[in-house]
Each structure stands twice: as C-alpha cells, then as structure tokens.
XYZ file of C-alpha atoms in Angstrom:
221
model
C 4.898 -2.799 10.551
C 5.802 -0.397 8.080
C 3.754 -0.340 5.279
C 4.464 2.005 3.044
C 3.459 -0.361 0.231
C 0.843 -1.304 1.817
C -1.738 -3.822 -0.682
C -4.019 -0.798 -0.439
C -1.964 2.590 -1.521
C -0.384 -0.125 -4.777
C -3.520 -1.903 -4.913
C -6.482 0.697 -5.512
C -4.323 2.713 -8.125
C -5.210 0.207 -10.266
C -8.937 0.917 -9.874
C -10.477 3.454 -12.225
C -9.696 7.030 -11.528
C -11.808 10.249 -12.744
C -10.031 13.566 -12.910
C -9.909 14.170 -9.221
C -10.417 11.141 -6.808
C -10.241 10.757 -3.171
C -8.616 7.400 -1.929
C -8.679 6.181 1.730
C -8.084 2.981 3.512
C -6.942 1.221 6.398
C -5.087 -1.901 6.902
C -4.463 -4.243 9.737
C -3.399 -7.571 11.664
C -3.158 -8.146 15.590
C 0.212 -5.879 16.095
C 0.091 -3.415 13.072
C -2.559 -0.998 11.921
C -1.706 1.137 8.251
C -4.499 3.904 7.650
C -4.403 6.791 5.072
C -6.113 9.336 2.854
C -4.978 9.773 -1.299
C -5.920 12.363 -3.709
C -5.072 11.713 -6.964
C -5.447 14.599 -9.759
C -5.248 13.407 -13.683
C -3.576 15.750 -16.660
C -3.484 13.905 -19.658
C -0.843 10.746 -19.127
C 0.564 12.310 -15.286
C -1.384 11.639 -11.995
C -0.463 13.878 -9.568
C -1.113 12.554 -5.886
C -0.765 13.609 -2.122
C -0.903 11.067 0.727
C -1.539 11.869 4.520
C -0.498 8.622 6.250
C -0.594 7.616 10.200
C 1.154 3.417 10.900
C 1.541 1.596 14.112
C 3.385 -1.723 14.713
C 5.243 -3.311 16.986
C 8.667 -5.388 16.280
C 10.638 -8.068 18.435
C 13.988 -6.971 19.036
C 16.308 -9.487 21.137
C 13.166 -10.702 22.880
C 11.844 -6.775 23.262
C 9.158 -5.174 22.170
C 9.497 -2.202 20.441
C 6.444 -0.162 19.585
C 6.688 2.287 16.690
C 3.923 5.337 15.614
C 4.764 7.291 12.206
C 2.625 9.890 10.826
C 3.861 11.000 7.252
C 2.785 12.525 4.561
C 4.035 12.832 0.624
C 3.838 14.257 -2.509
C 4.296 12.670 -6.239
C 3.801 11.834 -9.711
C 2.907 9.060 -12.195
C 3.014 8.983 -15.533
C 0.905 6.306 -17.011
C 0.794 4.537 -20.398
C -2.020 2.211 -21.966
C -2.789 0.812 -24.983
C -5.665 -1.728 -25.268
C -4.792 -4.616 -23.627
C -1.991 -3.239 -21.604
C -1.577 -0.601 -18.681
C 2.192 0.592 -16.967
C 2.890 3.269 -14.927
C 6.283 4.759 -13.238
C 6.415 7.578 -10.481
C 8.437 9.095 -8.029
C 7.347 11.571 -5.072
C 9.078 12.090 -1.623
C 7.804 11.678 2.052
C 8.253 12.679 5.334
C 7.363 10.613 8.527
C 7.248 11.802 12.149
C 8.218 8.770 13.961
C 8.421 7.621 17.366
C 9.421 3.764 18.522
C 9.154 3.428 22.036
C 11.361 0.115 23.692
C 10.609 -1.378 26.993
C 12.297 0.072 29.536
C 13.720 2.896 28.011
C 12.679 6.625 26.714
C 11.279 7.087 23.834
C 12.983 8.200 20.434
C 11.793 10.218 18.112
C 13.286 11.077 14.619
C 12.137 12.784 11.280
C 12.661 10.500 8.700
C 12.521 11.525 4.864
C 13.733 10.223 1.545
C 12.407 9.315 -2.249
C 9.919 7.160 -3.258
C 9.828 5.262 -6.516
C 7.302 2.710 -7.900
C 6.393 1.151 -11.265
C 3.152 -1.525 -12.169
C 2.318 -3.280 -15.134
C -1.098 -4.701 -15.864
C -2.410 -6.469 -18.506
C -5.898 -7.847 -19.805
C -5.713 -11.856 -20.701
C -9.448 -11.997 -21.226
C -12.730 -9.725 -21.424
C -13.167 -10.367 -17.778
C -9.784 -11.805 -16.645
C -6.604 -9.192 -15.891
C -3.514 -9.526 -14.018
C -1.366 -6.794 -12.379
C 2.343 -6.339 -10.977
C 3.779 -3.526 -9.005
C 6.348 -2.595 -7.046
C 7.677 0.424 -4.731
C 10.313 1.761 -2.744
C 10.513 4.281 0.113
C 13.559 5.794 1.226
C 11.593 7.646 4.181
C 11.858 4.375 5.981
C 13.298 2.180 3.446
C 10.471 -0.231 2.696
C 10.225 -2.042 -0.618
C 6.912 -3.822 -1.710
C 5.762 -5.456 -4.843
C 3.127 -7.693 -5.336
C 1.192 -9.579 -8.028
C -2.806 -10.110 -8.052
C -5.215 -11.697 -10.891
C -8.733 -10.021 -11.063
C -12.117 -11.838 -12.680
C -14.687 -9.627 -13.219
C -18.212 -10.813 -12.285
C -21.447 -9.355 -13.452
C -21.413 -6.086 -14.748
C -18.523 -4.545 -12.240
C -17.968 -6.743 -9.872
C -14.109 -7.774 -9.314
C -12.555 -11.002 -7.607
C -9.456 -12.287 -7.493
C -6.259 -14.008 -5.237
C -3.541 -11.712 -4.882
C -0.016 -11.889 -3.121
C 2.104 -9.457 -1.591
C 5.699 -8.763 0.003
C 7.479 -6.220 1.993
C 9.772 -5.793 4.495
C 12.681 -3.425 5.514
C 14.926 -3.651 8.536
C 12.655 -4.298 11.033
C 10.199 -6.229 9.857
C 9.083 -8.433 6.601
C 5.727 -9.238 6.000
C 4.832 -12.017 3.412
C 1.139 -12.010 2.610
C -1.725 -14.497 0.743
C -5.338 -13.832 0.248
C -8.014 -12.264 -1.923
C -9.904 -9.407 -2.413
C -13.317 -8.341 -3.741
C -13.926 -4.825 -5.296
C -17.412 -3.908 -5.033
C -19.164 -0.981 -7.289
C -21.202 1.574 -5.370
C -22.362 3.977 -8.005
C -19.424 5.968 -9.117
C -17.633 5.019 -5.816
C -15.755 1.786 -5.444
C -15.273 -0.830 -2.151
C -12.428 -2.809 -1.822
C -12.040 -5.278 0.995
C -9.042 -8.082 1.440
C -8.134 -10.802 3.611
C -6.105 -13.554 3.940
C -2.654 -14.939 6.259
C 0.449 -13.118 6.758
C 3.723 -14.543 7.196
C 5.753 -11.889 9.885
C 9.327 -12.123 10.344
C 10.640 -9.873 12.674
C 14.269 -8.152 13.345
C 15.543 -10.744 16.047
C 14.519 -13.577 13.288
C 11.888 -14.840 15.261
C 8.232 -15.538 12.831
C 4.749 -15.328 13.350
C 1.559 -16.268 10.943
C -1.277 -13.878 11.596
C -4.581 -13.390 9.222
C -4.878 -9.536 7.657
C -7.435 -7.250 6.695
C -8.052 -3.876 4.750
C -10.715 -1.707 3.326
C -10.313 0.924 1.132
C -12.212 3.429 -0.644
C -12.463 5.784 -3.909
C -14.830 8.975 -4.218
C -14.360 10.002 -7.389
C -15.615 14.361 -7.348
C-alpha cells in the first residue's frame, strides 16, 4: 500500500515542533508496512523538511498478487500560519521513489518514479483541552492523495486522546481507515501510537477489512 500520506508523516506535524526535530515512524497492517525518518527545521513561519522513506505492500490484480518495495526520499517546505485559536499550513516539496513490484510468474520491474508533492491542514482549538484538525496531501511520485480529519482531548497536563479518520488511495490500492490514537509526553520527546480497522480495496475491486497500527516518534535537538 502506498502511503505516502500515511496518518503518521500528516499526523505528527501537528505535534509541537522546536527549531530542529527529528520525526520517525512506522506503520502497518497484515500486507503493507510504511516506515520513515523526518527532519523538520523552523525559520520564522517556513518549516523546512527532508524525508527518507522505505513502503511495502502487496495488491490483487485479476486474482494476482503483486508485491511492490519503494524506497524514496524528498525534500520540502511549509509555511505555517496561527493565530490563537487557529493553526493552517500549505507546502510543496518533491520526491523520488526507487520502486520495484514484483507479479507472480513474471520478472520483476523496476522504475524511478518522481513528481510534486502538495499538502495543506487546518486545525483549530474548540476548547482549552478539545482541538480538531484537517489535512490533506498529494504525491505525484506515485500519485497518492490522503486527507484525513482527527479530534484531540487533552488529558492531564499533556496527555492527548482522540478518534481520528483517514483516506487514501491511488491506482492500486485505497485504504479507508477508523481508529484512535494516544500521544504520550516523554520529557521533551513525544509518543504517538494508533490503531483501529482498515477498509482495503484493491485494483481488481475485490475488498478486505484488516485492523492497523503505527508508532511514531519526535526528538526535538
């Protein structure tokens, strides 16, 4: 499965950065696996970041399995805005993915793939302990688009809760997913682990319901 949105790389931008912060994560269900490393690097309203990326999945094809491995990596910017109560941010960047998708019974194919990536998000604070966030993103690497929505409750002093929703898809594959997440303060670094059921529909139409995981990470240096 492709995914280049991924809940974690949309997801965990919306958790506080410092100047410089390291992001990494890893996302799966039985057939697909997502892992990555982020840095992100502040200058007044722009966050520059750089992603190292490495995805496995496998699609159903006319009753076929394909399997698929992708390394990539990209570049970017974001330039955020925030008043009190409200948060938005737009970017753009551009990736490259080494890919190979191997089909039963035949050799394997490899291809560079490369292309633009766009995304936006919107957040805003209904409460002293209650927020809600949107975001969406598109890469033309591979063509996957993503946006989800999420609600987070704060707990205690740091703590964050919250059910959050998420859809993405592209040619081969779309992925509908339901579930929550918990952020959990570890000094200056934060946890963030989410679960729930995913809804997979694959190229040849046939469907599948699956539960998902992920864990991510910030070090803020």
């Amino acid at each position: 499965m492709r995914l280049r949105a991924l809940s974690l790389l949309i997801s965990l931008t919306a958790l506080p950065l410092s100047a410089q912060d390291w992001v990494a994560g890893v996302e799966a269900t039985a057939n697909t696996s997502y892992s990555y490393v982020t840095h992100y690097s502040r200058s007044g309203p722009m966050i520059y970041w750089q992603t190292v990326s490495y995805l496995t999945y496998r699609v159903n094809d006319g009753g076929t399995d394909t399997s698929v491995s992708s390394p990539g990596v990209a570049i970017g910017a974001t330039y955020r805005w925030q008043q009190r109560n409200t948060s938005a941010g737009i970017g753009a960047g551009y990736e490259m993915r080494w890919t190979e998708r191997r089909r039963e019974g035949q050799v394997p194919v490899s291809e560079t793939e490369q292309g633009p990536i766009v995304e936006a998000d919107l957040s805003q604070r209904f409460a002293a302990r209650t927020s809600g966030r949107i975001a969406a993103r598109y890469s033309g690497a591979n063509e996957w688009r993503a946006a989800s929505a999420e609600v987070r409750q704060e707990i205690g002093a740091r703590l964050r809760v919250g059910p959050q929703v998420i859809w993405q898809g592209n040619e081969d594959i779309k992925v509908l997913s339901a579930g929550a997440f918990v952020e959990i303060p570890l000094g200056d670094t934060w946890l963030q682990l989410r679960g729930g059921q995913a809804r997979i529909e694959h190229r040849d139409g046939t469907t599948q319901n699956e539960p998902y995981f992920s864990a991510g990470i910030v070090v803020p240096f």
